[in-house]
Coordinates of C-alpha atoms and ligand atoms in Angstrom, one line a residue:
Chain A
X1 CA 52.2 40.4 -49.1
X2 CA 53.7 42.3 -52.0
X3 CA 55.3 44.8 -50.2
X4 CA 56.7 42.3 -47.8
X5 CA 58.5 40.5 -51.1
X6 CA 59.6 44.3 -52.3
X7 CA 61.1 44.8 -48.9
X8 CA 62.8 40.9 -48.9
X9 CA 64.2 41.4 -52.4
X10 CA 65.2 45.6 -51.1
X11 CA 67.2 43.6 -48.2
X12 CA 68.6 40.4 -49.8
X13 CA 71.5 41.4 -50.5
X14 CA 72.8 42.9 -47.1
X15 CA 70.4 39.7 -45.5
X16 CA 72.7 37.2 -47.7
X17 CA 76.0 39.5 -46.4
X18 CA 74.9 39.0 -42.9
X19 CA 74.8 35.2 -43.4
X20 CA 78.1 35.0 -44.4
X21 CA 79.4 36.7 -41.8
X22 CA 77.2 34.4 -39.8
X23 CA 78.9 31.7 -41.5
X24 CA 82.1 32.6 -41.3
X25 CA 82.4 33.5 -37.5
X26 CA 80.7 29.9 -36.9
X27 CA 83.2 28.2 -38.7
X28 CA 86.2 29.9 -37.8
X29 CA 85.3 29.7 -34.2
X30 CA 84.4 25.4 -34.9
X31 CA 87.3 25.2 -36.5
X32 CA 89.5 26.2 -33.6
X33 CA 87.3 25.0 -31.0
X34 CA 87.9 21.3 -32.6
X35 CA 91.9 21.7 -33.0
X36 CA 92.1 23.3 -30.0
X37 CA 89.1 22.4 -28.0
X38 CA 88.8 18.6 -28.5
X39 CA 92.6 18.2 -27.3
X40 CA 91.8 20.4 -24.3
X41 CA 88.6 18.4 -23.7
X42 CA 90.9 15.2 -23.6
X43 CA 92.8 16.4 -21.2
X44 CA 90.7 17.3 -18.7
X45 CA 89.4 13.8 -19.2
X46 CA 92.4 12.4 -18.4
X47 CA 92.5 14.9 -15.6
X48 CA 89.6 13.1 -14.0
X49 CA 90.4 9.8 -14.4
X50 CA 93.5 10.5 -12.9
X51 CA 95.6 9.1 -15.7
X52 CA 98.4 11.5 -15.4
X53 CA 101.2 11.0 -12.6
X54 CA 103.7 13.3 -14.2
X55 CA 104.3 16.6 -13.1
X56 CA 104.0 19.4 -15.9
X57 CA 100.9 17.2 -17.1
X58 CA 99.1 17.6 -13.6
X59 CA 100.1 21.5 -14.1
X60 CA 99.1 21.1 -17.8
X61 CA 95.9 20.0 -17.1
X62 CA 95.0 22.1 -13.9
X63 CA 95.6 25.5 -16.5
X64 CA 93.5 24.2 -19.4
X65 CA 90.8 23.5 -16.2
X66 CA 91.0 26.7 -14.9
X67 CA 91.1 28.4 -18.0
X68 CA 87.7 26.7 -19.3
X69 CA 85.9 27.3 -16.0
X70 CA 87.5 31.0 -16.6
X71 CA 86.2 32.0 -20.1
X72 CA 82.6 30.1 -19.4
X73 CA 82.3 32.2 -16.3
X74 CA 82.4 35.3 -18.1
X75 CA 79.5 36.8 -19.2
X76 CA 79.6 37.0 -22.9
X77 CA 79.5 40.6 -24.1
X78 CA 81.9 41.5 -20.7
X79 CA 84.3 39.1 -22.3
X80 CA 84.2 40.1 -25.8
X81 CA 84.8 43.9 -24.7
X82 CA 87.7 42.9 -21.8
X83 CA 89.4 41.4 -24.6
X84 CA 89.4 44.4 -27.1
X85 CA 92.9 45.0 -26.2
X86 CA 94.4 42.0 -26.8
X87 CA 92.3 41.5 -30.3
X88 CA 94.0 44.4 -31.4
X89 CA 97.5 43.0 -30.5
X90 CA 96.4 39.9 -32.2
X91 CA 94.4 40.8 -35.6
X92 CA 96.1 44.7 -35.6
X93 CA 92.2 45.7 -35.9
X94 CA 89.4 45.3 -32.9
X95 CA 86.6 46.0 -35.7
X96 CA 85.1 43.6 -38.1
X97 CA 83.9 40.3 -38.6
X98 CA 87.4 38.6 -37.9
X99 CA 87.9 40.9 -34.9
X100 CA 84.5 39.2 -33.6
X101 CA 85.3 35.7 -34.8
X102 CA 88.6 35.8 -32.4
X103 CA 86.5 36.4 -28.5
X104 CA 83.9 33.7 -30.2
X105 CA 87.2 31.1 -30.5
X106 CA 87.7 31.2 -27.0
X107 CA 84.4 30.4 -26.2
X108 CA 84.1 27.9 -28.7
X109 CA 87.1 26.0 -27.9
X110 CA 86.2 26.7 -23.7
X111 CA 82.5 25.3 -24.2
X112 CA 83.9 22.0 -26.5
X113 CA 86.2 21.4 -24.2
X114 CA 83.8 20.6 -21.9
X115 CA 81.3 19.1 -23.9
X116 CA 83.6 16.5 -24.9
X117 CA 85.4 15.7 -21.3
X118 CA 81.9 14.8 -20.9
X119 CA 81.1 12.4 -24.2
X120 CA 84.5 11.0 -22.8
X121 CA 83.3 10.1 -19.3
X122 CA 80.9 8.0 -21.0
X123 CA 83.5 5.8 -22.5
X124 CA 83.0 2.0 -20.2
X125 CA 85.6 1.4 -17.7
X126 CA 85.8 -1.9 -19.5
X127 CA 87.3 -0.2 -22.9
X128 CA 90.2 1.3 -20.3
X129 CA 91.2 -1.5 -18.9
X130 CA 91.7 -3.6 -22.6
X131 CA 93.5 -0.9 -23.6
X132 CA 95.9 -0.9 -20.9
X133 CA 95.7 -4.6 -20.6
X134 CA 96.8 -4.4 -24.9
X135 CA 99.6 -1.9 -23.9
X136 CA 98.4 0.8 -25.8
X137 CA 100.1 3.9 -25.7
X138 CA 98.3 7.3 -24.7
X139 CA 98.0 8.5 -28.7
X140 CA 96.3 4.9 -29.2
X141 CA 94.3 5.0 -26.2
X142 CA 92.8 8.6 -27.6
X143 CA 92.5 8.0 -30.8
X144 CA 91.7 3.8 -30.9
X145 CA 89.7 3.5 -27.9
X146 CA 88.7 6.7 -26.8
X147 CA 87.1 8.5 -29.4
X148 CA 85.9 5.5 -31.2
X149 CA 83.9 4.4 -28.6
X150 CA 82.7 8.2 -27.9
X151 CA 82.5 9.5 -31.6
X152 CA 78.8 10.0 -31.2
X153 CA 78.6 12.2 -28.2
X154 CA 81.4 14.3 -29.4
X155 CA 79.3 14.9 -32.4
X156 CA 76.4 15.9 -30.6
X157 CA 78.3 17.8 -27.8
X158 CA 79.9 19.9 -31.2
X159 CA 76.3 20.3 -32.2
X160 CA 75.4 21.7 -29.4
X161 CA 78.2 24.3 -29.1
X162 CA 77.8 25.2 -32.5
X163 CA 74.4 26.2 -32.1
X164 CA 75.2 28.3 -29.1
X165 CA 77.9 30.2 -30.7
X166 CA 75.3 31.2 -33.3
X167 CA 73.3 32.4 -30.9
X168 CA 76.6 34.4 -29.2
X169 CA 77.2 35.5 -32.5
X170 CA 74.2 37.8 -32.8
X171 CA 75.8 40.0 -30.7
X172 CA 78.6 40.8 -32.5
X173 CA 77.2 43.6 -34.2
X174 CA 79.0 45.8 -30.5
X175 CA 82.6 45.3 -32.4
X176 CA 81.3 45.8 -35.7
X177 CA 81.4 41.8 -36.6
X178 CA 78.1 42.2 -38.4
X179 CA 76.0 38.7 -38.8
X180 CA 72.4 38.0 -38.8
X181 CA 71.7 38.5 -35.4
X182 CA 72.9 42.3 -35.9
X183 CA 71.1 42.6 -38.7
X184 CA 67.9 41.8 -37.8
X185 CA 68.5 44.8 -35.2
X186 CA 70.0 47.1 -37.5
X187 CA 67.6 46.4 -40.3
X188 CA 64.5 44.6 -38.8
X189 CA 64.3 46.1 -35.0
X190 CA 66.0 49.5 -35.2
X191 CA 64.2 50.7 -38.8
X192 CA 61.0 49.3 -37.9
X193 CA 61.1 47.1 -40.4
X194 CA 59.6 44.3 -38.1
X195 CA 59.0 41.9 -41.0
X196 CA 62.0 41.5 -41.8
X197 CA 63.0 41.2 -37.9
X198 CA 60.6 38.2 -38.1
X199 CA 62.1 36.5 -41.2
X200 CA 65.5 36.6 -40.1
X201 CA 64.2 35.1 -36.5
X202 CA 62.7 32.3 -39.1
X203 CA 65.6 32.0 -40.7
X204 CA 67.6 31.4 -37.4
X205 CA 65.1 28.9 -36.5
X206 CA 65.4 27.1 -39.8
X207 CA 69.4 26.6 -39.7
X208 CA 69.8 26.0 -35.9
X209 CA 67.4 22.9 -36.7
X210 CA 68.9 22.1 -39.7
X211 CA 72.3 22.1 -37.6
X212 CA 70.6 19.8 -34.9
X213 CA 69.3 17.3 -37.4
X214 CA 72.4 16.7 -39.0
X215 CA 74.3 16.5 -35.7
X216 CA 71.5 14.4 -34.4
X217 CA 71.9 12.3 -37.7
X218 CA 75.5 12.2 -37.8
X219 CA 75.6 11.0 -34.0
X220 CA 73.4 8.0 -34.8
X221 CA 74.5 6.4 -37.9
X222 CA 78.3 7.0 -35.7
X223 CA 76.7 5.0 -32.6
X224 CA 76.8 1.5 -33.0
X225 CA 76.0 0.8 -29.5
X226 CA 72.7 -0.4 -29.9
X227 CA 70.9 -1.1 -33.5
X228 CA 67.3 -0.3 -33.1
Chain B
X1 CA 94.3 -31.0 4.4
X2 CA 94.9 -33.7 1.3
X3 CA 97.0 -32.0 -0.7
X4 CA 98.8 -28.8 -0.7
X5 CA 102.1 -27.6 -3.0
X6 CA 101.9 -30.4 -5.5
X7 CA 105.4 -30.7 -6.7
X8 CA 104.4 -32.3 -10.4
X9 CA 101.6 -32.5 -13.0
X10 CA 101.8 -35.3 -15.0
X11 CA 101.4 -35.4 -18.4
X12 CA 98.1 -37.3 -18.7
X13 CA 96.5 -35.4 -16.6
X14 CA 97.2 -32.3 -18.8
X15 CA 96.2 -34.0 -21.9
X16 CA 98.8 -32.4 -24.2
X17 CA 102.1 -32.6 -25.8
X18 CA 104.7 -31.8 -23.5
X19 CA 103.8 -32.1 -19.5
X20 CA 104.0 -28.4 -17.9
X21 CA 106.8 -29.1 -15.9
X22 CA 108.5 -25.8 -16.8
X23 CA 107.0 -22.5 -15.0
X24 CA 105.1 -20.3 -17.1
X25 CA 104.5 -17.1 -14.5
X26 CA 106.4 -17.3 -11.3
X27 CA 105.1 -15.2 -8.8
X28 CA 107.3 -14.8 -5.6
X29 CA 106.2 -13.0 -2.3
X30 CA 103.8 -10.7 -3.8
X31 CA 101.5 -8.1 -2.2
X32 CA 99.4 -5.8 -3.3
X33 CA 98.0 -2.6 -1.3
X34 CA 95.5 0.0 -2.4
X35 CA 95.3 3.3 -0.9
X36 CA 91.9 5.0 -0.8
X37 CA 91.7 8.0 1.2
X38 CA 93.3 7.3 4.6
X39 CA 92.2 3.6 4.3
X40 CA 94.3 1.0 3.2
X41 CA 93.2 -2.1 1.5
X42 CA 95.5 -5.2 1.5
X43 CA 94.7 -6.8 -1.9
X44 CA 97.5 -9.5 -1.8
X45 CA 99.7 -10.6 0.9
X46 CA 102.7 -12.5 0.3
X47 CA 101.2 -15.0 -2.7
X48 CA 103.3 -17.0 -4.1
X49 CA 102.6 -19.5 -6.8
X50 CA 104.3 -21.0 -9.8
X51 CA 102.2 -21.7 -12.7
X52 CA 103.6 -24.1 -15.2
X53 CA 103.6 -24.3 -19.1
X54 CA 100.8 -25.6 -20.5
X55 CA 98.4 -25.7 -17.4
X56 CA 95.1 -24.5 -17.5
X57 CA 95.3 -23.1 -14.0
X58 CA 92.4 -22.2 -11.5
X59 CA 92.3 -19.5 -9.0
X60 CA 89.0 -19.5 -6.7
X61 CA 88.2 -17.5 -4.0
X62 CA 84.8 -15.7 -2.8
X63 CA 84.6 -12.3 -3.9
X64 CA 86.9 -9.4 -2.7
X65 CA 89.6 -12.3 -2.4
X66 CA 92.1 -10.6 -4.7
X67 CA 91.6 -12.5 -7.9
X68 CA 91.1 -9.9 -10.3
X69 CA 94.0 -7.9 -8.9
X70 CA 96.2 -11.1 -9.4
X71 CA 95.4 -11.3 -13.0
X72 CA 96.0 -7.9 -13.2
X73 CA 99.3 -7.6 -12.1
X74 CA 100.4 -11.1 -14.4
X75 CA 99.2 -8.6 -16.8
X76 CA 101.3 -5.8 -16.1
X77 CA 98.6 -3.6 -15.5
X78 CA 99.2 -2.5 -12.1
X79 CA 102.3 -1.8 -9.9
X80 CA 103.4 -4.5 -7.0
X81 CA 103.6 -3.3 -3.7
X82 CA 105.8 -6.4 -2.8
X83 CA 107.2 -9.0 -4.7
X84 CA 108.3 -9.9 -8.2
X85 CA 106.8 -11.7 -10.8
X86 CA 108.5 -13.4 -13.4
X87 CA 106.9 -14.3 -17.2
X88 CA 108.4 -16.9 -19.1
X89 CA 111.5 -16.1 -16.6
X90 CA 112.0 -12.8 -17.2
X91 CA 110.8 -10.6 -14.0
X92 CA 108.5 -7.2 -15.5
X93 CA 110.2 -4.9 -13.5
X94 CA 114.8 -5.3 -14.4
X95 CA 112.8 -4.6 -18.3
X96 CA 113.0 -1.8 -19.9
X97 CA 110.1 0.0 -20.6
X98 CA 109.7 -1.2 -24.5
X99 CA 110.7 -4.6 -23.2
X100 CA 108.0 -5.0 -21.1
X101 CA 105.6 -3.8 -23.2
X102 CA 106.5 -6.8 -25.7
X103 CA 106.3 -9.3 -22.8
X104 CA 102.9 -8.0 -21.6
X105 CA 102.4 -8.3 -25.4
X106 CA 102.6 -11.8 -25.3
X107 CA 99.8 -12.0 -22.6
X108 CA 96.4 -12.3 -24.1
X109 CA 93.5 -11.4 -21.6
X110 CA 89.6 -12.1 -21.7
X111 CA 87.3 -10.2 -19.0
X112 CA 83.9 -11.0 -18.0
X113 CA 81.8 -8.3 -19.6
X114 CA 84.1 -9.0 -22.6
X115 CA 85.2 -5.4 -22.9
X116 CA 84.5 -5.1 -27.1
X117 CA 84.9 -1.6 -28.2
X118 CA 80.8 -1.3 -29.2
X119 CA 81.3 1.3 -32.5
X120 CA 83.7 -1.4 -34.1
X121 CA 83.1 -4.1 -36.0
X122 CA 84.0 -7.7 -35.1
X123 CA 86.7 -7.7 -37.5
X124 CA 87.9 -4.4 -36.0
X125 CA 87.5 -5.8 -32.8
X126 CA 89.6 -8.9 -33.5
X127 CA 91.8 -6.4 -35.4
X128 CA 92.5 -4.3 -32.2
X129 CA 95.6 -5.9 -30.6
X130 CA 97.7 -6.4 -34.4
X131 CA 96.8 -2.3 -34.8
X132 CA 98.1 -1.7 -31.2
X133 CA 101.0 -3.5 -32.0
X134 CA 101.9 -2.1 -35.6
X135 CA 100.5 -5.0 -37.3
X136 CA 98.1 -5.5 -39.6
X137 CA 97.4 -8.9 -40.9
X138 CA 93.7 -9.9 -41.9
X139 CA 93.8 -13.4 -42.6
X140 CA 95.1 -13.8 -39.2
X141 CA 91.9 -12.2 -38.2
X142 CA 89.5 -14.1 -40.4
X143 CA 91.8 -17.7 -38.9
X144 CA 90.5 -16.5 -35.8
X145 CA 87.3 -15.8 -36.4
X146 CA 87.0 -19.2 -37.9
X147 CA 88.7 -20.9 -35.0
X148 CA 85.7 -19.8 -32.7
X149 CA 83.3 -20.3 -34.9
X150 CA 82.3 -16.7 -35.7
X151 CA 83.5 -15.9 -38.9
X152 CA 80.3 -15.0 -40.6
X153 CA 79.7 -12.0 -38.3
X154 CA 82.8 -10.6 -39.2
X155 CA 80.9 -7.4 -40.1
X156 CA 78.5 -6.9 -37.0
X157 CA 79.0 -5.1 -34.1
X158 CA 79.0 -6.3 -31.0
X159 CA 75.2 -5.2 -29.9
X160 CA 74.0 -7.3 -32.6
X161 CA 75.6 -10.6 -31.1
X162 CA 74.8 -12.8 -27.9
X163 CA 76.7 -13.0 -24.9
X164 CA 78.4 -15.8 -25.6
X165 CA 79.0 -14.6 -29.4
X166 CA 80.6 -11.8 -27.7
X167 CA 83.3 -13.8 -25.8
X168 CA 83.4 -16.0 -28.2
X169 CA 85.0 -13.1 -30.3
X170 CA 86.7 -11.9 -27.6
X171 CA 88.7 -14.7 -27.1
X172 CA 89.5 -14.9 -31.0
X173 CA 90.6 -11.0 -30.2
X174 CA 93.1 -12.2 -27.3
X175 CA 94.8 -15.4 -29.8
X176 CA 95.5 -13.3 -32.9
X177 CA 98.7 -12.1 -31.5
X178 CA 99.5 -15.9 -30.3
X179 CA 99.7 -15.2 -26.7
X180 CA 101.6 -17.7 -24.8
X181 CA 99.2 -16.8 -22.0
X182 CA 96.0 -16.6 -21.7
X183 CA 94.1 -14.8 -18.6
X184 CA 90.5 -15.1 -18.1
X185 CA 88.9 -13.4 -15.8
X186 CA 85.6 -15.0 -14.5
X187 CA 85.0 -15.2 -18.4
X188 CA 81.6 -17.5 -18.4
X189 CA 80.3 -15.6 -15.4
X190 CA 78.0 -13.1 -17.4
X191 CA 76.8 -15.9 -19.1
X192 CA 73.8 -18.7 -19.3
X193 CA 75.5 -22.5 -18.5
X194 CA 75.1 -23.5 -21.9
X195 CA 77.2 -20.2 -23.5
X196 CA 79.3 -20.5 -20.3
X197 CA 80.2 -24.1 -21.7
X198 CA 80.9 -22.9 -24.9
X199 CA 83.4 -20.9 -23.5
X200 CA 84.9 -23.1 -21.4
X201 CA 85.5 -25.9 -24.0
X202 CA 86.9 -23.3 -26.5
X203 CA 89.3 -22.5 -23.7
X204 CA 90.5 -25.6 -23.4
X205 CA 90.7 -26.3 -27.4
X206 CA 92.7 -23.1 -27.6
X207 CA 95.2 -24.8 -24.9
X208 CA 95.3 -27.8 -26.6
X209 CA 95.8 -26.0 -30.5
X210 CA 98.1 -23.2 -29.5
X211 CA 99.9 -24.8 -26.8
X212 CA 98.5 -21.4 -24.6
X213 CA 99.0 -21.4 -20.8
X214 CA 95.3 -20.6 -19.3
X215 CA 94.7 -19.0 -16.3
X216 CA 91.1 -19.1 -15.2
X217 CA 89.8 -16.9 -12.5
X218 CA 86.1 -18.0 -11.2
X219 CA 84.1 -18.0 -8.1
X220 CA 82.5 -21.2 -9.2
X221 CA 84.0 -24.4 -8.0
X222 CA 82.5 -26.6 -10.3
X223 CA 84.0 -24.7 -13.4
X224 CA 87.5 -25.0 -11.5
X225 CA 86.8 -28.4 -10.8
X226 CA 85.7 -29.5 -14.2
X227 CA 88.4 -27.7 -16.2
X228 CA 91.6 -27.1 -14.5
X229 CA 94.6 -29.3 -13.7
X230 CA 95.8 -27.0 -10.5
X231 CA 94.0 -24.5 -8.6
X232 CA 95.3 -21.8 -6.0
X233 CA 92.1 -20.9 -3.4
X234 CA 92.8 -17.3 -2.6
X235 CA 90.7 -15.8 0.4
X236 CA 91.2 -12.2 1.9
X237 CA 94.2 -12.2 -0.5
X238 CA 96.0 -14.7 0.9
X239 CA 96.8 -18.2 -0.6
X240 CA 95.4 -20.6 1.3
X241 CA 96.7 -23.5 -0.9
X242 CA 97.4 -25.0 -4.2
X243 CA 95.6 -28.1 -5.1
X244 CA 95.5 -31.0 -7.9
X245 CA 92.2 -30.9 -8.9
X246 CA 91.1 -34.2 -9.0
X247 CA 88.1 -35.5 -10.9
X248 CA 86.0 -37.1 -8.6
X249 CA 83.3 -35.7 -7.1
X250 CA 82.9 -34.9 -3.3
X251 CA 79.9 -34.4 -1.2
X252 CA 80.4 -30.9 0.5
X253 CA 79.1 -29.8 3.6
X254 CA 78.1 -26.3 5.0
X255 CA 81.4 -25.1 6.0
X256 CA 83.9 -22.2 4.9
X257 CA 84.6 -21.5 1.6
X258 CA 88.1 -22.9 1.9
X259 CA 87.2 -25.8 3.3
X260 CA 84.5 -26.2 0.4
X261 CA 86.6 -25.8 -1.6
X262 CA 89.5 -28.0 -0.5
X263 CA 87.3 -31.0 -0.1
X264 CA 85.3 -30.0 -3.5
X265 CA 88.1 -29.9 -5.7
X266 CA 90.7 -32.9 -4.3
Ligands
LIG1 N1 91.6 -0.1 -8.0 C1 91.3 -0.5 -6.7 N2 91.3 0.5 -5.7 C2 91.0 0.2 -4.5 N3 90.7 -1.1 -4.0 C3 90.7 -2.0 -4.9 C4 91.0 -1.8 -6.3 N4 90.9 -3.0 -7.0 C5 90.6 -3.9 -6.0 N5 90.4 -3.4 -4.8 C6 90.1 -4.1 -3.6 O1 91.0 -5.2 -3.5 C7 90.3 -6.3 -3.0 C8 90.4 -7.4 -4.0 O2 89.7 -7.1 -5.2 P1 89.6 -8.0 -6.5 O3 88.9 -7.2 -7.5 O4 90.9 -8.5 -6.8 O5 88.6 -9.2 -5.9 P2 88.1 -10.4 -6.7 O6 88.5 -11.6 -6.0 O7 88.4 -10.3 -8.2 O8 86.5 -10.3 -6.5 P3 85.3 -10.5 -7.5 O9 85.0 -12.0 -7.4 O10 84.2 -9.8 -6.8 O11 85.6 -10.1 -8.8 C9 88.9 -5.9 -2.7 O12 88.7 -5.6 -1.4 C10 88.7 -4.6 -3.6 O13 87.8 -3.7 -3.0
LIG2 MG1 87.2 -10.0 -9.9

């Protein structure tokens, strides 16, 4: 027991670094995948209810289609290394945690974009036709109608991919992003150190549920739809 | 046939101010098709009807007759295929677009599963159309509230309230832009007969206060026949006639629906 604490307190600081970088490539990749993949999300929505008539939104709305079923295709690590290239262009550096946070944004924002077409197909028929029958404009359909009456699955559906981007983030450690998914292998796994392996798999554990319960939380005091 | 085309409703028999004499929504020649697939499906052919100020106005018909796609297209919500239709005189399509919007504005609408967004509150919900419009004004709301008798669940939502608490606030959502028309459609028929009643007389108390044009769609005779002044019996979208709806009550016998209905209602 004692020599597992020495070998904690040897490790906390590069344990506590790793988290950071945890942190960071999760919320830098939320962040996006909410300004970029909620919008998206909407569109392919719209897509399949077959509100848009005009040309480039049909267009529109086929690419942002093609390009989710695209990146989610792609087997993770594949995707992170086909992209090197273009990282570099972007960032000016294909190494670090940044460098991983940027193929994570893609997946992010291609993963919530489908998530919350999804929370938005649950949205009644009925709350449609008052809209249109009040004359709402699209922005007020969205944002009055729309995501009111599906705030609670796109809460859940965010929940969700932010979990699974944690667990996409543990393989950063291949372009040098770092996280606690690379070191547990670094520092656990590879040095044989297979306590600490263990606690940072605990740790995971602890903060994916935390993430859920919150989400879970968040969803149901937002849903209003039936008060148990 | 007793009567078809009536030419006049008197003023008694609307029981308010001024007699209707003046049409409200004039719809000339219009048809409506859908296109699913390869089939075609002719929703409307060649109604016309006038309906006149101040009217609380029937249309029957069994179901799949085309009623809900008439209301829809008073409403705006849907393209003609052939035809015009003319609100208050003004015919929704020589509009511009902002125009029309402020015309269909002036249409308030109530639906049978009473379409109330479920996350907002009932003052949110009765808020809805004012926010759509740029508005904001909540002692409008509250006047509402008050006028159908719901304004101490101003703060619930809508799965804490009854059925007929739910169109009850629906309808206070459709007056608190003071629609001169008000489309219901089959708006009692998720309901029990007592709620259903409710309803109906809070209709008719809304026609009578605001001076509001109803126009109730329903499958059930005896609603038509017990509230309405006119009704138009629709079947297989075509109008098969517009009749006074007169108050006495007539034995029906086992025959078509438009024959029910013709010697039910005059
Ligand atoms: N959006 C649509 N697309 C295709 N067909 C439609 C559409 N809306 C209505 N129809 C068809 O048009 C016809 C008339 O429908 P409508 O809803 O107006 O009938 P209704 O008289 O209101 O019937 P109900 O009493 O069942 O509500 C039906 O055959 C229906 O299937
Ligand atoms: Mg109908």
């Amino acid at each position: 027991m004692s020599s597992y604490l020495a070998i904690l307190e040897a490790y906390q600081g590069e344990m506590a670094l790793a988290l950071g970088q945890t942190l960071m490539m999760i919320v830098i990749s939320m962040s996006v995948a909410l300004l970029i993949g909620l919008p998206m999300g909407t569109v392919l929505y719209l897509r399949t209810i077959h509100f848009f008539h005009s040309k480039p939104l049909l267009i529109l709305s086929r690419l942002v289609n093609l390009y989710v079923d695209i990146v989610r295709s792609f087997p993770f690590l594949l995707f992170v290394v086909s992209i090197i290239p273009f990282t570099r262009f972007v960032l000016g550096t294909s190494f670090g945690t940044m460098a991983a946070a940027f193929p994570l944004c893609f997946v992010a924002t291609a993963n919530y974009a489908r998530m919350s077409e999804q929370a938005l197909l649950d949205v009644p028929r009925e709350t449609l036709e008052l809209s249109k029958s009040l004359c709402a404009t699209t922005w007020q359909l969205i944002f009055h109608f729309l995501y009111v009456e599906a705030r609670s699955g796109l809460v859940l559906g965010f929940t969700t991919v932010t979990i699974g981007m944690i667990s996409y983030s543990t393989i950063m450690g291949v372009v040098g992003g770092g996280g606690i998914g690379d070191f547990a292998i670094r520092y656990g796994y590879q040095s044989y150190e297979y306590e600490l392996m263990y606690t940072t798999i605990v740790v995971m554990i602890v903060s994916v549920v935390m993430i859920q319960t919150m989400g879970t939380l968040l969803a149901s005091h937002l849903d209003k739809r039936k008060i148990f | 046939m007793k009567s078809i085309n009536i030419e006049h409703v008197t003023g008694d028999a609307l029981n308010v101010k001024s007699p209707g004499v003046i049409s409200m929504i004039k719809i000339k020649g219009v048809s409506k098709e859908f296109k699913q697939k390869k089939i075609k499906i002719q929703a409307l052919r060649a109604v016309s009807m006038e309906i006149r100020r101040l009217e609380f106005f029937g249309i029957v018909g069994a179901s799949g007759s085309g009623k809900s796609t008439l209301l829809k297209l008073i409403n705006g919500l849907d393209d003609l295929t052939a035809g015009e239709i003319l609100i208050d005189g003004d015919s929704l399509k020589d509009i511009n677009k902002k125009e029309r919007r402020r015309k269909i504005q002036t249409i308030g609408m109530i639906f049978q599963q009473f379409n109330l967004l479920q996350n907002l509150t009932v003052r949110q919900n009765v808020g809805l159309p004012l926010k759509v419009q740029g508005k904001k004004n909540p002692q409008k709301v509250k006047e509402m509230l008050a006028f159908v008798g719901m304004e101490e669940h101003i703060n619930n939502y809508p799965s804490q309230l009854s059925g007929g608490q739910k169109q009850r606030v629906a309808i206070a959502r459709a007056l608190t832009t003071a629609p001169s028309i008000l489309l219901c459609d089959e708006p009692t028929s998720a309901l029990d007969e007592h709620n259903g009643h409710e309803v109906m007389k809070l209709l008719k108390k809304t026609q009578e206060e605001f001076g509001t044009t109803i126009v109730f769609v329903s499958h059930e005779l005896e609603l038509i026949k017990q509230w309405c002044n006119r009704a138009a019996i629709l079947e297989e979208g075509r109008l098969l006639a517009i009749v006074d709806v007169s108050k006495n009550q007539v034995v029906n016998s086992e025959t078509s629906y438009y024959q029910k209905a013709m010697d039910y209602l005059t």
